XYZ file of C-alpha atoms in Angstrom:
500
model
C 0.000 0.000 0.000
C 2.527 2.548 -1.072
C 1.827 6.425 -1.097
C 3.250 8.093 -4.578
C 5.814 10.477 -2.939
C 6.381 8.990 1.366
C 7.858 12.124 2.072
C 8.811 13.139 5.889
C 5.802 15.394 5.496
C 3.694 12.719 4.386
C 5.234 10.416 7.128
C 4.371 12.905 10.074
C 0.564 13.484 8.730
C -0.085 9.316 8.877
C 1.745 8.640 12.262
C -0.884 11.403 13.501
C -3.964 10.376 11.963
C -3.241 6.835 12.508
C -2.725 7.363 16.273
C -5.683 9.128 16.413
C -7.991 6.469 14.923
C -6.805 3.915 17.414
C -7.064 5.622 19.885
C -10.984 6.796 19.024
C -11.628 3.000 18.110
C -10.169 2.087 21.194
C -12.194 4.829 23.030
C -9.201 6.491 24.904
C -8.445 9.712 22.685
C -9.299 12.089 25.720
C -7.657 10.586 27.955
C -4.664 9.791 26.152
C -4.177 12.639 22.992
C -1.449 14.625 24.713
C 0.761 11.170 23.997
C 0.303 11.465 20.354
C 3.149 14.539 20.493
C 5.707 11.449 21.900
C 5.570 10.367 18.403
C 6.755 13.081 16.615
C 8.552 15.626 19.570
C 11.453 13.681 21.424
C 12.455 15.388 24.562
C 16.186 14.268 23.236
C 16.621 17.479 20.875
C 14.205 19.094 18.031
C 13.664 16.529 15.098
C 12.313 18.907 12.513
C 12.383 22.549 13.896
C 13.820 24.747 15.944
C 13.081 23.944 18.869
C 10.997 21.400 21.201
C 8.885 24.124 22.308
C 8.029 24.767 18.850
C 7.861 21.464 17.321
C 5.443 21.151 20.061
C 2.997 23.728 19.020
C 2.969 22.459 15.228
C 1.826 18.941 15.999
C -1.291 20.365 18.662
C -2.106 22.882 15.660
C -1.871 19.583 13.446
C -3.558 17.709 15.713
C -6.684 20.094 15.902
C -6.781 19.846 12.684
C -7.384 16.806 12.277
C -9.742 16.429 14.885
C -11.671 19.310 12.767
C -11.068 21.693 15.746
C -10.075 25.499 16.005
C -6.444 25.762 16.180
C -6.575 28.026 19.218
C -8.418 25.081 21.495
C -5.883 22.703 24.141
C -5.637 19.099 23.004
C -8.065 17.951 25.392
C -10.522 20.344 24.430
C -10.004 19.228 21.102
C -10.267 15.859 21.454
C -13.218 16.276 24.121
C -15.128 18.580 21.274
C -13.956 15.562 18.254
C -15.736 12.706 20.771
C -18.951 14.960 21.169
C -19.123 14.712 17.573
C -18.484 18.155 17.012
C -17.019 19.976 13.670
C -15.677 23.206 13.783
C -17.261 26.003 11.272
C -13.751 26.731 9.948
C -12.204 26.348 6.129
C -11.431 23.027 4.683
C -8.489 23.968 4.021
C -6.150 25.700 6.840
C -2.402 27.387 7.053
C -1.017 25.841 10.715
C 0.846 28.970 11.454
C 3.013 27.663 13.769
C 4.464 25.605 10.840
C 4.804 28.276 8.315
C 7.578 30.573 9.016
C 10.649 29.551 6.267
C 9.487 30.467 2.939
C 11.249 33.643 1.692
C 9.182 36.626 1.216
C 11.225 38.754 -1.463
C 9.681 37.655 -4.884
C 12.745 39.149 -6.618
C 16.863 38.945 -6.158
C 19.744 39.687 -7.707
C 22.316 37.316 -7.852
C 25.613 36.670 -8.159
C 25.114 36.698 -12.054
C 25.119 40.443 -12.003
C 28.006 42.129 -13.913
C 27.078 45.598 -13.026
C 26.889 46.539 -16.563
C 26.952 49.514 -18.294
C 23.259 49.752 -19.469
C 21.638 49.547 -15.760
C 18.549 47.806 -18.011
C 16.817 47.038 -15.105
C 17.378 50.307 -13.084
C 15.499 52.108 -16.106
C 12.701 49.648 -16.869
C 11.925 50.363 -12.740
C 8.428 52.059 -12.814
C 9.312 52.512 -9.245
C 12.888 53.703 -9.356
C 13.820 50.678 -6.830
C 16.817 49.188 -8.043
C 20.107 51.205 -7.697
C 23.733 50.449 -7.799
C 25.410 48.776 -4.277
C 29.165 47.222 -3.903
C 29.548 46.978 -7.703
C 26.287 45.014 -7.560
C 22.189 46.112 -8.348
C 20.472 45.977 -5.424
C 16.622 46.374 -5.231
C 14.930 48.253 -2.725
C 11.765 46.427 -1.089
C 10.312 49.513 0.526
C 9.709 50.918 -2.934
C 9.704 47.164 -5.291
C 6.135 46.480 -6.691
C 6.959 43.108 -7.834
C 6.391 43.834 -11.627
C 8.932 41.711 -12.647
C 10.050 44.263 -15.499
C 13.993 44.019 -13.852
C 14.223 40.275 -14.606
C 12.758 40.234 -17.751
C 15.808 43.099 -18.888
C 18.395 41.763 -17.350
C 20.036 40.250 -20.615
C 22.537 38.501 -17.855
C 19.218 36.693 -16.341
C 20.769 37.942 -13.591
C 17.281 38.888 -11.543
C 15.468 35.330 -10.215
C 12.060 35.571 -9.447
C 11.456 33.227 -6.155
C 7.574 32.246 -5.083
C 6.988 30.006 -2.191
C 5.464 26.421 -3.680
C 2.094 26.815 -2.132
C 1.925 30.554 -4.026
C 3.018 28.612 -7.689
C 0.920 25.944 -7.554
C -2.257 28.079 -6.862
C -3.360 28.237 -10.470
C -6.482 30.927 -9.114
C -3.863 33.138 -7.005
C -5.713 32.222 -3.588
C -2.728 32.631 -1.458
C -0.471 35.042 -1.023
C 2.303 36.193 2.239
C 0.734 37.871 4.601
C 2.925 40.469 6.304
C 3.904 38.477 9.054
C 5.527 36.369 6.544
C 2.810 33.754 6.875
C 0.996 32.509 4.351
C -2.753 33.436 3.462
C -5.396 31.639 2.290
C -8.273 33.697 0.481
C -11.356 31.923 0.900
C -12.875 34.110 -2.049
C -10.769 32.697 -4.233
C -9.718 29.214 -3.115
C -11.532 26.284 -4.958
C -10.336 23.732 -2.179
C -8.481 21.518 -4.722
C -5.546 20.686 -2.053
C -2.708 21.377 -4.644
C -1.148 23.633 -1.603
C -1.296 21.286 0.708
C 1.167 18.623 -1.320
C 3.133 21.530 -2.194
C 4.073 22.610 1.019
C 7.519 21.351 1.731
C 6.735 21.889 5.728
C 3.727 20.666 5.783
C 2.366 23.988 7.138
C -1.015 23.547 5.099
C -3.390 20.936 6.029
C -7.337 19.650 5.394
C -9.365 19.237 8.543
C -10.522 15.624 9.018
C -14.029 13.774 10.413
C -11.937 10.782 10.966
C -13.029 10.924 14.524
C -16.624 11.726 14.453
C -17.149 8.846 11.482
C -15.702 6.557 13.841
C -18.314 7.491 16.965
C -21.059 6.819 14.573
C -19.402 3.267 14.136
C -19.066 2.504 17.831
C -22.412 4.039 18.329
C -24.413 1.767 16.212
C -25.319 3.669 13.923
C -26.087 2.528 10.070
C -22.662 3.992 8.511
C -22.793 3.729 4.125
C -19.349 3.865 2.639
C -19.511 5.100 -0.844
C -16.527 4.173 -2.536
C -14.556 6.195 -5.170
C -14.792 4.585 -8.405
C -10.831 5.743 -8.065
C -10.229 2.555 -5.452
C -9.303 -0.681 -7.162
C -6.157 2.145 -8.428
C -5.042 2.647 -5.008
C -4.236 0.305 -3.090
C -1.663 -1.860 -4.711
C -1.555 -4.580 -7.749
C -1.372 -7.322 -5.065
C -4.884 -6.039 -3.340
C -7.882 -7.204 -4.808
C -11.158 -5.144 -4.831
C -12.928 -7.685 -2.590
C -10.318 -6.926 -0.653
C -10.877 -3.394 0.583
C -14.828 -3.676 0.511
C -14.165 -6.296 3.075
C -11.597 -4.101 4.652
C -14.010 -1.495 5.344
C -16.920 -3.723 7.007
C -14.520 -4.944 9.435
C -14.113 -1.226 10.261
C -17.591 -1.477 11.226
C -19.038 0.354 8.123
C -23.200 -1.193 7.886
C -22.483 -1.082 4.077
C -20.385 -0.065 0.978
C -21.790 1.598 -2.053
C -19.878 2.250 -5.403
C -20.011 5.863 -6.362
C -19.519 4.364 -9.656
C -23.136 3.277 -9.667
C -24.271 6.728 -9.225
C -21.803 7.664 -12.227
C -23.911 5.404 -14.189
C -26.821 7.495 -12.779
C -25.186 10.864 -13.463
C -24.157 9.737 -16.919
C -28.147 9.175 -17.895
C -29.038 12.144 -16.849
C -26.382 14.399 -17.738
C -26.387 12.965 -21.694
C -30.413 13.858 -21.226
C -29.457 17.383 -20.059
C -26.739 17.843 -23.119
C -29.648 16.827 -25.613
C -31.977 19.041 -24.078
C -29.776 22.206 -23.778
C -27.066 22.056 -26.447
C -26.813 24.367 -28.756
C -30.459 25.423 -27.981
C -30.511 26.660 -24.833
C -26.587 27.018 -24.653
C -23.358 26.277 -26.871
C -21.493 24.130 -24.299
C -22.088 22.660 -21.202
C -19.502 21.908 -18.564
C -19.194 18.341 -16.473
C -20.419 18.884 -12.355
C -18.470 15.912 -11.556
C -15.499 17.717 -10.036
C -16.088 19.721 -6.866
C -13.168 22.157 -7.732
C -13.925 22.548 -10.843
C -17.466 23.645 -10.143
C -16.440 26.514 -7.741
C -13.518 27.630 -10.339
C -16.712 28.767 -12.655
C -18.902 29.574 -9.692
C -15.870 31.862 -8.154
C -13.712 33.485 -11.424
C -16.250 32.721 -14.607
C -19.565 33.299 -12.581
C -20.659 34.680 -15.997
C -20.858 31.374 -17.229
C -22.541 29.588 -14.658
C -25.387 28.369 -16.513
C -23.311 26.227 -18.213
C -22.746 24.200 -15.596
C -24.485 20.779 -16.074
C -27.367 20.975 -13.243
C -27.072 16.890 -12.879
C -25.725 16.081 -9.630
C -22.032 14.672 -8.661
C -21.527 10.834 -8.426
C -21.497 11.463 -4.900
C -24.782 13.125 -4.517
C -26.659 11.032 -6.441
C -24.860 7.698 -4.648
C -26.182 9.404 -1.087
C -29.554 10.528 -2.430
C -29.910 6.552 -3.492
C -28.770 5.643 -0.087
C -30.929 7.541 2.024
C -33.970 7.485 -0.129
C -34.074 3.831 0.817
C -32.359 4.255 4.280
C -33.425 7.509 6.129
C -31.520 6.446 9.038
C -28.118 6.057 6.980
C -24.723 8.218 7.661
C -23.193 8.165 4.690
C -19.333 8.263 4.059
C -17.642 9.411 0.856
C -13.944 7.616 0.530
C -12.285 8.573 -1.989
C -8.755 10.349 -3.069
C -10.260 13.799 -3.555
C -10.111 16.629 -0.804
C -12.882 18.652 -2.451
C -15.162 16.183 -2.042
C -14.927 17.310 1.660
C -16.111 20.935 0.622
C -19.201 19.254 -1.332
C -19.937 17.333 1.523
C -20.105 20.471 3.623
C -22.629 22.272 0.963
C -25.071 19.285 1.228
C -24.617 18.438 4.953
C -27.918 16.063 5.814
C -27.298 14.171 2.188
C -23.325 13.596 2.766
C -22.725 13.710 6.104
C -18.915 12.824 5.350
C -16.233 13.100 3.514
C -12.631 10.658 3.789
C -9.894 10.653 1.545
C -8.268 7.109 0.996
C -4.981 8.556 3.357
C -7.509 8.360 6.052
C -8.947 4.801 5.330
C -5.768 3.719 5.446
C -4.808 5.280 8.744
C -8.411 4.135 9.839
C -7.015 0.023 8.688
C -3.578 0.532 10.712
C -5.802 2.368 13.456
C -7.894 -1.006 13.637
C -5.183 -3.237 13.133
C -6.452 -4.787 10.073
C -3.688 -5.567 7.906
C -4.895 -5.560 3.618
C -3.132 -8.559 2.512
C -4.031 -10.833 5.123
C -7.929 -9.716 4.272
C -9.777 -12.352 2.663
C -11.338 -12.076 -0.715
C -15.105 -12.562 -0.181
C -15.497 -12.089 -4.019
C -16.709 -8.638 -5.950
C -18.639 -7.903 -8.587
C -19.149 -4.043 -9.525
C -22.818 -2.923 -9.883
C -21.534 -0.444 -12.257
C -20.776 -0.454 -15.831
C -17.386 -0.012 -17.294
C -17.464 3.850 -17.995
C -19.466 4.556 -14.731
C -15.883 2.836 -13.131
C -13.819 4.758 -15.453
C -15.319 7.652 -13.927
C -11.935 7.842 -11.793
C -9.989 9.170 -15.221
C -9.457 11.631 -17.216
C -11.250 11.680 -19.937
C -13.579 8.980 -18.806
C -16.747 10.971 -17.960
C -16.754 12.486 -21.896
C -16.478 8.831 -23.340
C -19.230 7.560 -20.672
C -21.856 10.708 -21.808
C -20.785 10.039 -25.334
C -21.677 6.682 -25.395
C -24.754 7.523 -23.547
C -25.730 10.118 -26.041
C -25.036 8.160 -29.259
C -27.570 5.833 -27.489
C -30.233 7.991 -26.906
C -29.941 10.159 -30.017
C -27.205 8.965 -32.874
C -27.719 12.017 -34.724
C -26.749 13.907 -32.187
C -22.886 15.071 -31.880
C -20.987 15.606 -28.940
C -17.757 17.472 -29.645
C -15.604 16.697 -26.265
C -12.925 18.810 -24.747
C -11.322 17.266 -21.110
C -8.945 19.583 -19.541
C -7.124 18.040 -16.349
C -6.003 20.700 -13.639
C -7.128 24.036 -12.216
C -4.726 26.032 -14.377
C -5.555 23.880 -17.769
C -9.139 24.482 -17.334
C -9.462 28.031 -16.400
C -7.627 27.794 -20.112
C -10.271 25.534 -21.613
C -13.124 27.507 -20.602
C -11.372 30.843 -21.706
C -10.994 29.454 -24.775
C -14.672 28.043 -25.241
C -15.432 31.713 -24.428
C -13.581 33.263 -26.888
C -14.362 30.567 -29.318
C -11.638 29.115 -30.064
C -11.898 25.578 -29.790
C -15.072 24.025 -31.350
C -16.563 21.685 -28.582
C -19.980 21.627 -27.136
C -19.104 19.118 -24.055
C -15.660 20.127 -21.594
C -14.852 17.543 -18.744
C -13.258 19.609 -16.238
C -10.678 17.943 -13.549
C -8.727 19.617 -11.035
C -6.602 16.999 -10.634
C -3.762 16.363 -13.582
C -5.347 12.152 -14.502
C -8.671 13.065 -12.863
C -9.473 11.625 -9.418
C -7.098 8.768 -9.465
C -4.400 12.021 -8.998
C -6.036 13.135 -5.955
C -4.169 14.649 -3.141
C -6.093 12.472 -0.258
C -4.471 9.236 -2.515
C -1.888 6.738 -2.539
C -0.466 5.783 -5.660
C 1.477 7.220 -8.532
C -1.204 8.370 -11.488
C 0.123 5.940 -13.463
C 0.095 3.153 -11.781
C -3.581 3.521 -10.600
C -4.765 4.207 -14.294
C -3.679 0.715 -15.158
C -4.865 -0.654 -11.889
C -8.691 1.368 -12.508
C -8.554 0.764 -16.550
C -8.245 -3.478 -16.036
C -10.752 -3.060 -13.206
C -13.238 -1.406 -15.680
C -12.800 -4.145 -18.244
C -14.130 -6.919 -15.651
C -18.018 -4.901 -15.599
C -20.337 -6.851 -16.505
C -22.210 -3.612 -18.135
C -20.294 -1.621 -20.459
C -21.651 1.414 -20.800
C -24.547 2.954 -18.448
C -27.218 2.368 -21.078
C -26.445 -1.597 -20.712
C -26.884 -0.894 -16.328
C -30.719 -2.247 -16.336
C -30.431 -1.713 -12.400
C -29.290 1.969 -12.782
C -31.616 2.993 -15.582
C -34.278 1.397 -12.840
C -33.008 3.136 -9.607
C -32.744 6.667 -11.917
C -36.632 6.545 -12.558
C -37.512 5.597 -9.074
C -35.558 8.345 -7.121
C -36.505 11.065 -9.809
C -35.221 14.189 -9.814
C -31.301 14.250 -9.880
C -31.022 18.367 -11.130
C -29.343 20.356 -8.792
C -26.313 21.132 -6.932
């Protein structure tokens, strides 16, 4: 069960969430979360920062946050508010200040490169007059530097570097920025909650807030706890692990049940070719995917102007949990899955997804448990959904599951795809469908470069899990969502699957 990248980052996030799930299944985390800190802090010397003191106040910030608790609460408060099944009204995704305090803050410096020549190019492209001649050397001025970046681009030496901190370059909608205690800033306005800052963080200083904890109390409680499965899964987990593997996995957790989200992609797929037939070009020219959680609030937050475009069919996820609790009331349901966002659309339809996991946390939930994958029996599985409702998980593979649903239902009709796979690549796309200059009707939008199986909450390399998800699709009995009888059934019964 190998993560992509086991960083020391990555490392230090497991040991904590994994202690933390034993010690809730246990029923102990009161009493006993102020031990979690001897796994990380040795009283020997500082491991990772400065200091004990401070190494310290990372892990109860990190701590808190995965117990979805304020930062500013004492581990036992914390852990007393987690038990009481209590989440804290605070954004998915959080800067742990105590942990972010070595990124540089001057976007621009001159280096060594510099020849002090005779043209001073960059002291006269300086709107601001900031750059000036020091020890043979330029030297810029910060109190007056506006960051243009007009010195580095003529400095024919290259001599001027431009230096962001990761979390600010991967941000492909410019939602953080250094705040002026050199801290970084998340701005809720403009963050789409994709998680690319938190894997880019090379301190770990950015993290998700987790339910672990309060999913757990509904399992000890007795309550009727759904996991709805990713259709991103059988990629995850390893070549050697078999599918009936994990589902069994996750009852011995305790979960009542396990639903494929896949199913409800064979759902969505029905009614989102229905929608394209019905609206395109007539109503509108294109019509985006609603698949992707962080895709949808890139339109809803920077292209609001194009919101109607939007498909109105709900997520996978939704329509998995509507099925769920239309014929259980009393059900909790549990997404699991590699996506972070899905914990933001979870939030917005709180009473229809209670939850949201990523597959890190399963994971830490199995050591947590002591259940061990391989030595898991195989109880045999057979996957209720068809084989593009499982290749859901890819890129590319909700456009070939609506086009094969559409060529069913209409084979006049043409749908003229256009997948784009990250935040940055699809802001792109849908510029470019504004300005008409691609011709496509249909754009799959994924904020994650291979689609879900490149989640930030996952385990595997991209690669690796495409393979793994691509020779799980092939075993479907159904092929395509028109050929899921069962599906096409459930979709009349529940009804109305239109909004998000």
């Amino acid at each position: 069960m190998a993560i992509s990248q086991t960083t020391e980052v990555v490392r230090i996030r497991s040991q904590v969430l994994e202690e933390i799930t034993k010690m809730a299944y246990e029923n102990r985390l009161e009493k006993d979360i102020v031990n979690v800190r001897d796994i990380i802090v040795s009283e020997e010397g500082p491991r990772y920062r400065c200091c004990i003191h401070k190494e310290k106040a990372v892990l109860r910030q990190r701590i808190n946050l995965t117990l979805s608790q304020s930062l500013k609460l004492s581990q036992e408060e914390a852990a007393a508010a987690a038990m009481a099944g209590k989440v804290e009204d605070m954004p998915l995704i959080t800067v742990m200040p105590e942990a972010c305090d070595q990124c540089p803050i001057d976007k621009y410096l001159v280096t060594d490169a510099c020849r002090n020549c005779l043209a001073h190019n960059c002291i006269h492209s300086c709107p601001k007059a900031a750059i000036m001649v020091v020890q043979n050397r330029a030297y810029i001025d910060k109190s007056r530097c506006v960051e243009c970046g007009l010195c580095k681009k003529s400095c024919q030496y290259g001599a001027i570097i431009e230096i962001s901190r990761p979390c600010e370059r991967v941000c492909a909608v410019k939602a953080i920025v250094a705040g002026g205690d050199r801290k970084a800033v998340i701005d809720q306005k403009k963050c789409v909650e994709c998680g690319s800052c938190r894997e880019a963080c090379p301190f770990g200083a950015i993290g998700d807030s987790s339910a672990v904890v309060q999913v757990i109390q509904h399992i000890l409680n007795g309550k009727q706890v759904y996991a709805m499965l990713a259709p991103a899964f059988a990629g995850h987990f390893g070549p050697k692990t078999k599918p009936g593997q994990i589902v069994e996995a996750i009852k011995q957790l305790g979960f009542y049940a396990v639903q494929e989200v896949a199913y409800g992609a064979d759902i969505v797929t029905l009614n989102e070719a229905k929608e394209f037939l019905a609206t395109v070009p007539e109503q509108r020219p294109f019509m985006t995917s609603s698949c992707c959680p962080a895709f949808v609030t890139m339109i809803e937050k920077h292209f609001s102007d194009i919101k109607d475009r939007i498909s109105s069919t709900v997520s996978p996820m939704l329509a998995t949990a509507r099925l769920i609790k239309a014929n259980n009331p009393a059900a909790v349901t549990v997404f699991i899955g590699p996506c972070i966002a899905k914990k933001a659309e979870a939030r917005k339809h709180a009473g229809l997804v209670d939850y949201a996991l990523t597959f890190e946390e399963l994971t830490a939930m199995f050591t947590g448990k002591g259940i061990e994958l391989d030595l898991v029996p195989d109880k045999g599985f057979e996957s209720a959904a068809s084989g593009t409702g499982n290749g859901f998980a890819c890129a590319g593979g909700l456009v070939k599951a609506v086009q094969s649903a559409v060529a069913g239902l209409d084979p006049a009709a043409v749908v003229k795809p256009l997948n784009a796979e990250g935040i940055e690549n699809c802001a792109e796309a849908v510029q470019q469908l504004q300005a008409g200059k691609v011709e496509a009707n249909f754009l799959e939008g994924m904020s994650c470069y291979g689609g879900c199986i490149g989640g930030p909450g996952g385990l595997a390399n991209v690669r690796v899990a495409k393979k793994l998800v691509d020779n799980f699709t092939q075993k479907s009995a159904a092929a395509t969502a028109l050929d899921n009888e069962s599906a096409a059934i459930d979709n009349e019964k529940i009804g109305h699957w239109h909004c998000r």
